[in-house]
Amino acid sequence: MYELFFKSFRQKVPLSAEEETQLKRYLTPKKLRKKQYLLQEGDVCKAIAFIEKGALKAYSVDEKGNEHIIQFGLEGWIISDLYSFLTGESATYNIDAIEDSEVLLISKSAHEELLLEMPAYQTFTRLNITGAYLAMQKRLTSIISTPLKEQYTDFIALYPDIVQRVPQHMIASYLGLKPETLSRVRQKIAQK
Amino acid sequence: MYELFFKSFRQKVPLSAEEETQLKRYLTPKKLRKKQYLLQEGDVCKAIAFIEKGALKAYSVDEKGNEHIIQFGLEGWIISDLYSFLTGESATYNIDAIEDSEVLLISKSAHEELLLEMPAYQTFTRLNITGAYLAMQKRLTSIISTPLKEQYTDFIALYPDIVQRVPQHMIASYLGLKPETLSRVRQKIAQK
DNA sequence: AAATAACGTTGATTAAAATCAATAGAAAAC
DNA sequence: GTTTTCTATTGATTTTAATCAACGTTATTT
């Protein structure tokens, strides 16, 4: 249940066997069934989740009831409402499971202790945040400057696994457009 | 010339007088005149810039010659092409001065040495990246889910100083729309 | 001080996406 | 195994933003 986490950790930062044992104590495994919430809007995000298995999504719901997907998460990714986690304010979005999933939770207190006690963890955290930042910047640039068709083809190229596993209307939401529009974009791409 | 940097540092992480002296050695001050490049597309981003004074912008230019502003920077902010800085690949965007400005540069080698040698700097970096990440997430969410009018009023509320100092067409570009469109949005807001 | 460039606005037209509505197939629930 | 929900597509219409173009104003240059 912990394999992927430590594999992914070691790809970024060296980790001794003792550190692994120590670190493991701070991790709480949790299984989620499809549609089950990991975090619900209004609650405080009490943990960061590393995804060992499955697929999750983070999304907000507007006044009209429309979902806006902010982030997908697959195996090996980390998902949370970072703002809520860090500030202790209530979450502005929901996180739930798209498929049956397994995650490892790192609680706020665990996170803080690890940052102080284990330099490797501080580095791991910095690298994770940096990676997430760069990915988001790429996405933002794409939304601002790229025409729709390319945006979708870029998405397919970048996340082929998500395209396989996630319903289209969720991808539409992620791209900031309506399911009908995405359907038409796909149609035009196919025509060529 | 270094006041703001250390003030801003101390707001995040405690810093002894010796550490300050040590840290100062790694900083290179640089003055920029309006329109002067800090970084040009194609070059490698060799330094992170802390803005002591003035205003800068990071932007890409598409095939049609349209600028797409990715980030503004004012006093106390940090600006760079982080991807290029970290990977050593050539930058995909430009950074230049909107006004005459003064920045403190932290070179790649300085950054790496400081990360290893000064724990306070590692923490400072982590907090900066986290802050930048959260700000970008907010922006992304706004673009995906908020209608235009609110997007602009949100922007005004969030960055009143930028609205004061930066030409409208740059703000339009930042919001991902044309100057004419922003002008019309403003007109409608004013009518009420 | 004159010339040039940058900026913001307005109008008319075109292009793009949202909305409303209906349908059919696939998956899940009972 | 049937019903119900979820999903993707298509069509017609409305709304929204981009485009093309022109103009007056303010800043910069020289």
Tab-separated table of C-alpha atoms (C1' of nucleotides) in Angstrom:
chain	number	residue	atom	x	y	z
A	1	MET	CA	0.000	0.000	0.000
A	2	TYR	CA	2.959	2.322	0.480
A	3	GLU	CA	5.078	1.251	-2.487
A	4	LEU	CA	4.214	4.039	-4.858
A	5	PHE	CA	4.688	6.729	-2.238
A	6	PHE	CA	8.203	5.692	-1.379
A	7	LYS	CA	9.116	5.056	-4.980
A	8	SER	CA	7.944	8.538	-5.857
A	9	PHE	CA	9.719	9.995	-2.827
A	10	ARG	CA	13.014	8.341	-3.736
A	11	GLN	CA	12.798	9.641	-7.280
A	12	LYS	CA	13.012	13.108	-5.806
A	13	VAL	CA	15.037	12.779	-2.609
A	14	PRO	CA	17.286	10.036	-1.235
A	15	LEU	CA	15.803	8.276	1.766
A	16	SER	CA	17.460	5.884	4.198
A	17	ALA	CA	15.702	2.787	5.491
A	18	GLU	CA	15.388	4.332	8.953
A	19	GLU	CA	13.880	7.482	7.517
A	20	GLU	CA	11.406	5.367	5.598
A	21	THR	CA	10.337	3.607	8.766
A	22	GLN	CA	10.024	6.913	10.590
A	23	LEU	CA	8.105	8.490	7.758
A	24	LYS	CA	5.717	5.556	7.464
A	25	ARG	CA	4.461	6.235	10.973
A	26	TYR	CA	3.108	9.561	9.806
A	27	LEU	CA	1.088	8.118	6.945
A	28	THR	CA	-2.528	7.047	7.287
A	29	PRO	CA	-3.924	4.830	4.543
A	30	LYS	CA	-7.520	5.353	3.523
A	31	LYS	CA	-9.770	3.670	1.008
A	32	LEU	CA	-12.401	5.592	-0.885
A	33	ARG	CA	-15.271	4.261	-2.917
A	34	LYS	CA	-16.358	5.907	-6.121
A	35	LYS	CA	-18.106	9.233	-5.417
A	36	GLN	CA	-16.969	9.257	-1.809
A	37	TYR	CA	-15.769	12.613	-0.507
A	38	LEU	CA	-12.226	13.067	0.661
A	39	LEU	CA	-12.998	16.678	1.488
A	40	GLN	CA	-16.232	18.607	1.448
A	41	GLU	CA	-16.622	22.306	0.849
A	42	GLY	CA	-16.905	24.107	4.181
A	43	ASP	CA	-14.844	21.578	6.085
A	44	VAL	CA	-11.235	22.238	6.911
A	45	CYS	CA	-8.701	20.285	4.884
A	46	LYS	CA	-6.924	18.343	7.583
A	47	ALA	CA	-4.603	16.294	5.398
A	48	ILE	CA	-2.692	16.095	2.157
A	49	ALA	CA	-3.491	12.955	0.188
A	50	PHE	CA	-1.000	10.980	-1.856
A	51	ILE	CA	-2.858	8.823	-4.345
A	52	GLU	CA	-1.695	5.219	-4.344
A	53	LYS	CA	-4.487	3.945	-6.551
A	54	GLY	CA	-7.504	5.334	-8.370
A	55	ALA	CA	-8.548	8.756	-9.541
A	56	LEU	CA	-9.860	11.797	-7.690
A	57	LYS	CA	-10.997	15.263	-8.605
A	58	ALA	CA	-11.050	18.633	-6.844
A	59	TYR	CA	-13.906	20.925	-7.853
A	60	SER	CA	-16.038	23.823	-6.792
A	61	VAL	CA	-19.752	24.231	-7.314
A	62	ASP	CA	-21.178	27.611	-8.288
A	63	GLU	CA	-24.579	29.163	-7.531
A	64	LYS	CA	-26.129	27.510	-10.551
A	65	GLY	CA	-24.925	24.102	-9.457
A	66	ASN	CA	-22.263	23.849	-12.144
A	67	GLU	CA	-19.128	21.967	-11.203
A	68	HIS	CA	-15.790	23.514	-12.033
A	69	ILE	CA	-12.991	21.011	-11.899
A	70	ILE	CA	-9.799	22.508	-10.573
A	71	GLN	CA	-7.569	19.487	-10.513
A	72	PHE	CA	-7.498	15.825	-11.366
A	73	GLY	CA	-5.403	13.337	-9.443
A	74	LEU	CA	-4.214	9.900	-10.486
A	75	GLU	CA	-1.785	7.385	-9.004
A	76	GLY	CA	1.367	9.092	-7.776
A	77	TRP	CA	-0.168	12.552	-7.542
A	78	ILE	CA	-0.867	14.590	-4.459
A	79	ILE	CA	-4.228	16.226	-3.941
A	80	SER	CA	-5.592	18.606	-1.294
A	81	ASP	CA	-7.076	22.026	-0.781
A	82	LEU	CA	-3.707	23.506	-0.015
A	83	TYR	CA	-5.092	26.865	0.987
A	84	SER	CA	-7.412	25.356	3.543
A	85	PHE	CA	-4.727	22.946	4.719
A	86	LEU	CA	-2.228	25.707	5.323
A	87	THR	CA	-4.468	28.395	6.748
A	88	GLY	CA	-7.029	26.299	8.591
A	89	GLU	CA	-9.862	28.147	6.884
A	90	SER	CA	-12.726	26.135	5.521
A	91	ALA	CA	-12.263	24.613	2.106
A	92	THR	CA	-13.682	26.344	-0.936
A	93	TYR	CA	-13.902	23.160	-2.883
A	94	ASN	CA	-14.717	19.476	-2.758
A	95	ILE	CA	-12.519	16.503	-3.426
A	96	ASP	CA	-14.038	13.140	-4.266
A	97	ALA	CA	-13.210	9.842	-5.889
A	98	ILE	CA	-13.896	9.306	-9.581
A	99	GLU	CA	-13.101	5.608	-9.114
A	100	ASP	CA	-12.528	3.408	-6.082
A	101	SER	CA	-9.249	4.707	-4.737
A	102	GLU	CA	-6.590	4.376	-2.080
A	103	VAL	CA	-4.768	7.320	-0.607
A	104	LEU	CA	-2.133	7.993	2.033
A	105	LEU	CA	-2.972	10.889	4.305
A	106	ILE	CA	-0.419	13.218	5.850
A	107	SER	CA	-2.119	15.227	8.566
A	108	LYS	CA	-1.336	18.834	9.297
A	109	SER	CA	0.531	17.967	12.496
A	110	ALA	CA	2.440	15.184	10.753
A	111	HIS	CA	3.338	17.582	7.963
A	112	GLU	CA	4.608	20.208	10.349
A	113	GLU	CA	6.633	17.796	12.440
A	114	LEU	CA	8.155	16.236	9.344
A	115	LEU	CA	9.115	19.639	7.960
A	116	LEU	CA	11.007	20.381	11.149
A	117	GLU	CA	12.514	16.981	11.798
A	118	MET	CA	13.280	15.526	8.411
A	119	PRO	CA	15.197	17.685	5.930
A	120	ALA	CA	14.437	15.203	3.156
A	121	TYR	CA	10.747	15.843	3.707
A	122	GLN	CA	11.158	19.593	3.471
A	123	THR	CA	12.943	19.108	0.165
A	124	PHE	CA	10.277	16.667	-1.005
A	125	THR	CA	7.606	19.235	-0.174
A	126	ARG	CA	9.425	22.025	-1.938
A	127	LEU	CA	9.850	19.938	-5.064
A	128	ASN	CA	6.211	18.895	-5.030
A	129	ILE	CA	4.976	22.425	-4.732
A	130	THR	CA	7.350	23.568	-7.420
A	131	GLY	CA	6.133	20.845	-9.751
A	132	ALA	CA	2.523	21.707	-9.048
A	133	TYR	CA	3.258	25.366	-9.629
A	134	LEU	CA	4.902	24.737	-12.981
A	135	ALA	CA	2.075	22.463	-14.116
A	136	MET	CA	-0.484	25.062	-13.160
A	137	GLN	CA	1.408	27.797	-14.923
A	138	LYS	CA	1.459	25.745	-18.087
A	139	ARG	CA	-2.282	25.246	-17.790
A	140	LEU	CA	-2.944	28.903	-17.164
A	141	THR	CA	-0.839	29.979	-20.125
A	142	SER	CA	-2.705	27.509	-22.269
A	143	ILE	CA	-6.110	28.812	-21.202
A	144	ILE	CA	-5.158	32.432	-21.787
A	145	SER	CA	-3.391	32.110	-25.074
A	146	THR	CA	-4.353	28.918	-26.852
A	147	PRO	CA	-7.370	28.436	-29.093
A	148	LEU	CA	-9.800	25.746	-27.972
A	149	LYS	CA	-8.908	22.996	-30.371
A	150	GLU	CA	-5.248	23.106	-29.483
A	151	GLN	CA	-6.086	23.291	-25.824
A	152	TYR	CA	-7.864	19.980	-26.041
A	153	THR	CA	-5.229	18.297	-28.190
A	154	ASP	CA	-2.599	19.544	-25.740
A	155	PHE	CA	-4.590	18.038	-22.921
A	156	ILE	CA	-4.806	14.688	-24.681
A	157	ALA	CA	-1.076	14.708	-25.280
A	158	LEU	CA	-0.312	15.680	-21.700
A	159	TYR	CA	-2.757	13.432	-19.890
A	160	PRO	CA	-3.701	10.505	-22.133
A	161	ASP	CA	-4.477	8.415	-19.050
A	162	ILE	CA	-7.038	10.924	-17.826
A	163	VAL	CA	-8.736	10.999	-21.209
A	164	GLN	CA	-9.062	7.225	-20.984
A	165	ARG	CA	-10.460	7.059	-17.497
A	166	VAL	CA	-12.469	10.193	-16.911
A	167	PRO	CA	-15.868	11.117	-18.426
A	168	GLN	CA	-15.729	13.829	-21.062
A	169	HIS	CA	-17.922	16.316	-19.274
A	170	MET	CA	-15.373	16.432	-16.462
A	171	ILE	CA	-12.607	17.224	-18.915
A	172	ALA	CA	-14.828	19.927	-20.391
A	173	SER	CA	-15.249	21.382	-16.920
A	174	TYR	CA	-11.503	21.282	-16.359
A	175	LEU	CA	-10.972	23.147	-19.613
A	176	GLY	CA	-13.576	25.701	-18.615
A	177	LEU	CA	-16.177	24.908	-21.245
A	178	LYS	CA	-19.495	23.140	-21.625
A	179	PRO	CA	-19.833	19.455	-22.502
A	180	GLU	CA	-21.663	20.345	-25.725
A	181	THR	CA	-18.809	22.602	-26.751
A	182	LEU	CA	-16.186	19.965	-26.084
A	183	SER	CA	-18.218	17.462	-28.043
A	184	ARG	CA	-18.178	19.825	-31.006
A	185	VAL	CA	-14.475	20.500	-30.644
A	186	ARG	CA	-13.866	16.752	-30.744
A	187	GLN	CA	-16.034	16.413	-33.788
A	188	LYS	CA	-14.026	19.011	-35.659
A	189	ILE	CA	-10.743	17.423	-34.685
A	190	ALA	CA	-11.992	14.031	-35.909
A	191	GLN	CA	-13.040	15.461	-39.266
A	192	LYS	CA	-9.473	16.208	-40.227
B	1	MET	CA	18.558	49.017	-1.656
B	2	TYR	CA	18.135	45.803	0.338
B	3	GLU	CA	15.638	46.977	2.932
B	4	LEU	CA	12.498	45.557	1.396
B	5	PHE	CA	14.068	42.192	0.739
B	6	PHE	CA	15.106	41.643	4.317
B	7	LYS	CA	11.906	43.058	5.668
B	8	SER	CA	9.964	40.661	3.511
B	9	PHE	CA	12.266	37.789	4.450
B	10	ARG	CA	11.854	38.443	8.168
B	11	GLN	CA	8.103	38.525	7.823
B	12	LYS	CA	8.322	34.898	6.777
B	13	VAL	CA	11.368	33.465	8.512
B	14	PRO	CA	13.511	34.694	11.423
B	15	LEU	CA	16.988	35.791	10.346
B	16	SER	CA	20.020	36.545	12.485
B	17	ALA	CA	22.321	39.467	11.748
B	18	GLU	CA	25.084	37.078	10.638
B	19	GLU	CA	22.722	35.284	8.315
B	20	GLU	CA	21.692	38.596	6.844
B	21	THR	CA	25.292	39.493	6.140
B	22	GLN	CA	25.924	36.104	4.617
B	23	LEU	CA	22.776	36.263	2.515
B	24	LYS	CA	23.551	39.747	1.265
B	25	ARG	CA	26.681	38.460	-0.441
B	26	TYR	CA	24.527	36.337	-2.694
B	27	LEU	CA	22.369	39.216	-3.881
B	28	THR	CA	23.170	41.273	-6.955
B	29	PRO	CA	21.361	44.597	-7.312
B	30	LYS	CA	20.341	45.682	-10.782
B	31	LYS	CA	18.589	48.728	-12.129
B	32	LEU	CA	16.254	48.534	-15.078
B	33	ARG	CA	14.865	51.320	-17.179
B	34	LYS	CA	11.335	51.246	-18.483
B	35	LYS	CA	10.965	48.667	-21.268
B	36	GLN	CA	14.327	47.111	-20.496
B	37	TYR	CA	14.407	43.323	-20.581
B	38	LEU	CA	15.239	41.345	-17.505
B	39	LEU	CA	14.845	38.147	-19.490
B	40	GLN	CA	14.269	37.560	-23.160
B	41	GLU	CA	12.504	34.589	-24.708
B	42	GLY	CA	15.055	32.048	-25.835
B	43	ASP	CA	17.619	32.961	-23.213
B	44	VAL	CA	18.057	30.886	-20.100
B	45	CYS	CA	16.705	32.409	-16.902
B	46	LYS	CA	19.840	32.652	-14.832
B	47	ALA	CA	18.384	34.389	-11.793
B	48	ILE	CA	15.342	34.964	-9.649
B	49	ALA	CA	14.543	38.637	-9.207
B	50	PHE	CA	13.208	40.212	-6.040
B	51	ILE	CA	11.627	43.554	-6.865
B	52	GLU	CA	12.781	46.355	-4.581
B	53	LYS	CA	11.189	49.118	-6.603
B	54	GLY	CA	9.110	49.502	-9.736
B	55	ALA	CA	6.922	47.182	-11.768
B	56	LEU	CA	7.711	44.339	-14.159
B	57	LYS	CA	5.740	41.958	-16.289
B	58	ALA	CA	6.283	38.436	-17.605
B	59	TYR	CA	4.664	37.693	-20.951
B	60	SER	CA	4.774	35.507	-24.010
B	61	VAL	CA	4.269	36.591	-27.588
B	62	ASP	CA	2.263	34.393	-29.957
B	63	GLU	CA	2.589	33.923	-33.737
B	64	LYS	CA	0.346	36.887	-34.388
B	65	GLY	CA	2.462	39.140	-32.225
B	66	ASN	CA	-0.072	39.339	-29.418
B	67	GLU	CA	1.330	39.623	-25.928
B	68	HIS	CA	-0.085	37.400	-23.224
B	69	ILE	CA	0.784	38.612	-19.772
B	70	ILE	CA	1.426	35.780	-17.374
B	71	GLN	CA	2.421	37.684	-14.291
B	72	PHE	CA	2.825	41.171	-12.947
B	73	GLY	CA	5.390	42.033	-10.314
B	74	LEU	CA	5.504	45.016	-7.979
B	75	GLU	CA	7.662	45.957	-4.994
B	76	GLY	CA	8.163	42.997	-2.705
B	77	TRP	CA	7.304	40.374	-5.294
B	78	ILE	CA	9.532	37.807	-6.889
B	79	ILE	CA	9.590	37.323	-10.628
B	80	SER	CA	11.347	34.838	-12.911
B	81	ASP	CA	10.744	32.133	-15.478
B	82	LEU	CA	10.869	29.452	-12.853
B	83	TYR	CA	10.736	26.619	-15.347
B	84	SER	CA	13.726	27.916	-17.258
B	85	PHE	CA	15.543	28.764	-14.031
B	86	LEU	CA	15.112	25.282	-12.626
B	87	THR	CA	15.636	23.207	-15.753
B	88	GLY	CA	18.160	25.353	-17.615
B	89	GLU	CA	16.031	25.200	-20.748
B	90	SER	CA	15.505	28.379	-22.669
B	91	ALA	CA	12.782	30.679	-21.446
B	92	THR	CA	9.375	30.597	-23.106
B	93	TYR	CA	8.608	34.139	-22.108
B	94	ASN	CA	9.977	37.615	-21.662
B	95	ILE	CA	10.246	39.727	-18.557
B	96	ASP	CA	10.629	43.474	-18.815
B	97	ALA	CA	10.167	46.642	-16.814
B	98	ILE	CA	6.872	48.518	-16.972
B	99	GLU	CA	8.494	51.365	-15.050
B	100	ASP	CA	12.077	52.164	-14.059
B	101	SER	CA	12.813	49.485	-11.499
B	102	GLU	CA	15.332	48.020	-9.101
B	103	VAL	CA	15.700	44.317	-8.488
B	104	LEU	CA	17.896	42.001	-6.455
B	105	LEU	CA	19.085	38.981	-8.384
B	106	ILE	CA	19.696	35.556	-6.883
B	107	SER	CA	21.634	33.485	-9.370
B	108	LYS	CA	21.113	29.791	-9.872
B	109	SER	CA	24.346	28.895	-8.097
B	110	ALA	CA	23.562	31.281	-5.243
B	111	HIS	CA	20.100	29.754	-4.961
B	112	GLU	CA	21.443	26.224	-4.829
B	113	GLU	CA	24.140	27.023	-2.297
B	114	LEU	CA	21.706	28.867	-0.091
B	115	LEU	CA	19.234	25.998	-0.204
B	116	LEU	CA	21.936	23.667	1.075
B	117	GLU	CA	23.619	25.954	3.555
B	118	MET	CA	20.907	28.068	5.042
B	119	PRO	CA	17.771	26.317	6.336
B	120	ALA	CA	16.025	29.675	6.665
B	121	TYR	CA	16.453	30.175	2.934
B	122	GLN	CA	14.959	26.800	2.126
B	123	THR	CA	11.954	27.697	4.226
B	124	PHE	CA	11.755	31.126	2.626
B	125	THR	CA	11.763	29.481	-0.799
B	126	ARG	CA	9.100	26.977	0.144
B	127	LEU	CA	6.848	29.707	1.486
B	128	ASN	CA	7.346	31.833	-1.610
B	129	ILE	CA	6.505	29.029	-3.949
B	130	THR	CA	3.504	28.101	-1.858
B	131	GLY	CA	2.248	31.664	-1.924
B	132	ALA	CA	2.751	31.885	-5.669
B	133	TYR	CA	0.943	28.590	-6.105
B	134	LEU	CA	-2.052	29.706	-4.079
B	135	ALA	CA	-2.258	33.014	-5.926
B	136	MET	CA	-2.150	31.253	-9.246
B	137	GLN	CA	-4.793	28.780	-8.200
B	138	LYS	CA	-7.081	31.609	-7.254
B	139	ARG	CA	-6.519	33.195	-10.623
B	140	LEU	CA	-7.117	29.962	-12.469
B	141	THR	CA	-10.339	29.295	-10.620
B	142	SER	CA	-11.484	32.784	-11.405
B	143	ILE	CA	-10.792	32.400	-15.114
B	144	ILE	CA	-12.565	29.075	-15.348
B	145	SER	CA	-15.624	29.836	-13.328
B	146	THR	CA	-16.222	33.565	-13.087
B	147	PRO	CA	-18.067	35.709	-15.613
B	148	LEU	CA	-16.042	38.563	-17.087
B	149	LYS	CA	-17.425	41.446	-15.137
B	150	GLU	CA	-16.757	39.810	-11.801
B	151	GLN	CA	-13.328	38.771	-12.941
B	152	TYR	CA	-12.368	42.366	-13.469
B	153	THR	CA	-13.933	43.636	-10.269
B	154	ASP	CA	-12.145	40.840	-8.425
B	155	PHE	CA	-8.920	41.955	-10.007
B	156	ILE	CA	-9.468	45.538	-8.933
B	157	ALA	CA	-10.161	44.434	-5.391
B	158	LEU	CA	-7.133	42.166	-5.283
B	159	TYR	CA	-4.587	44.415	-6.978
B	160	PRO	CA	-5.698	48.041	-6.703
B	161	ASP	CA	-2.069	49.145	-7.005
B	162	ILE	CA	-1.657	47.411	-10.342
B	163	VAL	CA	-4.819	49.016	-11.679
B	164	GLN	CA	-3.331	52.376	-10.748
B	165	ARG	CA	0.062	51.901	-12.302
B	166	VAL	CA	-0.380	49.594	-15.263
B	167	PRO	CA	-1.985	50.418	-18.631
B	168	GLN	CA	-5.376	48.851	-19.207
B	169	HIS	CA	-4.436	46.836	-22.224
B	170	MET	CA	-1.911	44.951	-20.108
B	171	ILE	CA	-4.571	44.111	-17.583
B	172	ALA	CA	-6.777	42.961	-20.440
B	173	SER	CA	-3.997	40.691	-21.614
B	174	TYR	CA	-3.553	39.327	-18.104
B	175	LEU	CA	-7.248	38.544	-17.942
B	176	GLY	CA	-7.082	36.841	-21.319
B	177	LEU	CA	-9.214	39.296	-23.282
B	178	LYS	CA	-8.859	42.099	-25.799
B	179	PRO	CA	-8.430	45.763	-24.821
B	180	GLU	CA	-11.687	46.652	-26.564
B	181	THR	CA	-13.519	44.031	-24.572
B	182	LEU	CA	-12.102	45.253	-21.272
B	183	SER	CA	-13.034	48.789	-22.185
B	184	ARG	CA	-16.623	47.655	-22.702
B	185	VAL	CA	-16.649	45.700	-19.475
B	186	ARG	CA	-15.519	48.816	-17.630
B	187	GLN	CA	-18.191	50.853	-19.327
B	188	LYS	CA	-20.893	48.462	-18.164
B	189	ILE	CA	-19.566	48.429	-14.616
B	190	ALA	CA	-19.543	52.233	-14.556
B	191	GLN	CA	-23.150	52.436	-15.743
B	192	LYS	CA	-24.436	50.866	-12.572
C	1	DA	C1'	7.361	72.796	-30.135
C	2	DA	C1'	6.382	69.481	-33.438
C	3	DA	C1'	6.170	64.789	-34.609
C	4	DT	C1'	5.431	60.269	-33.420
C	5	DA	C1'	3.956	56.641	-30.783
C	6	DA	C1'	0.965	54.658	-27.196
C	7	DC	C1'	-3.472	54.410	-25.217
C	8	DG	C1'	-8.454	54.086	-24.544
C	9	DT	C1'	-12.919	54.333	-26.512
C	10	DT	C1'	-16.736	53.558	-29.760
C	11	DG	C1'	-19.183	51.450	-33.802
C	12	DA	C1'	-20.296	47.714	-37.142
C	13	DT	C1'	-19.532	43.036	-38.257
C	14	DT	C1'	-18.000	38.320	-37.739
C	15	DA	C1'	-16.864	34.351	-35.061
C	16	DA	C1'	-17.210	31.543	-31.054
C	17	DA	C1'	-19.344	29.542	-27.173
C	18	DA	C1'	-23.455	29.170	-24.053
C	19	DT	C1'	-27.964	27.923	-23.686
C	20	DC	C1'	-32.170	25.365	-24.449
C	21	DA	C1'	-34.001	21.185	-25.985
C	22	DA	C1'	-34.317	16.594	-27.601
C	23	DT	C1'	-32.422	12.006	-28.347
C	24	DA	C1'	-30.104	7.581	-27.898
C	25	DG	C1'	-26.779	4.533	-25.966
C	26	DA	C1'	-24.227	2.829	-21.870
C	27	DA	C1'	-23.790	2.008	-17.142
C	28	DA	C1'	-25.556	1.463	-12.603
C	29	DA	C1'	-29.165	0.489	-9.385
C	30	DC	C1'	-32.963	-1.983	-8.063
D	1	DG	C1'	-33.944	-8.067	-16.429
D	2	DT	C1'	-36.027	-3.815	-16.136
D	3	DT	C1'	-35.829	0.785	-14.657
D	4	DT	C1'	-33.302	4.726	-13.762
D	5	DT	C1'	-29.409	7.527	-14.045
D	6	DC	C1'	-25.453	9.065	-16.413
D	7	DT	C1'	-23.306	10.230	-20.586
D	8	DA	C1'	-22.357	12.006	-25.280
D	9	DT	C1'	-24.126	13.926	-29.329
D	10	DT	C1'	-26.769	16.988	-32.484
D	11	DG	C1'	-29.712	20.995	-33.814
D	12	DA	C1'	-31.569	25.773	-33.381
D	13	DT	C1'	-31.021	30.069	-31.075
D	14	DT	C1'	-29.060	33.588	-28.147
D	15	DT	C1'	-25.314	35.616	-25.913
D	16	DT	C1'	-20.651	36.866	-25.710
D	17	DA	C1'	-16.217	38.191	-27.244
D	18	DA	C1'	-13.003	38.897	-31.265
D	19	DT	C1'	-12.045	41.396	-35.196
D	20	DC	C1'	-11.634	45.340	-38.245
D	21	DA	C1'	-11.573	50.117	-38.406
D	22	DA	C1'	-11.631	54.825	-37.121
D	23	DC	C1'	-10.818	58.614	-33.929
D	24	DG	C1'	-9.421	61.791	-30.114
D	25	DT	C1'	-6.318	62.083	-26.286
D	26	DT	C1'	-2.344	61.681	-23.746
D	27	DA	C1'	2.727	60.593	-23.407
D	28	DT	C1'	7.239	60.287	-25.389
D	29	DT	C1'	10.806	61.490	-28.535
D	30	DT	C1'	13.580	64.299	-30.897
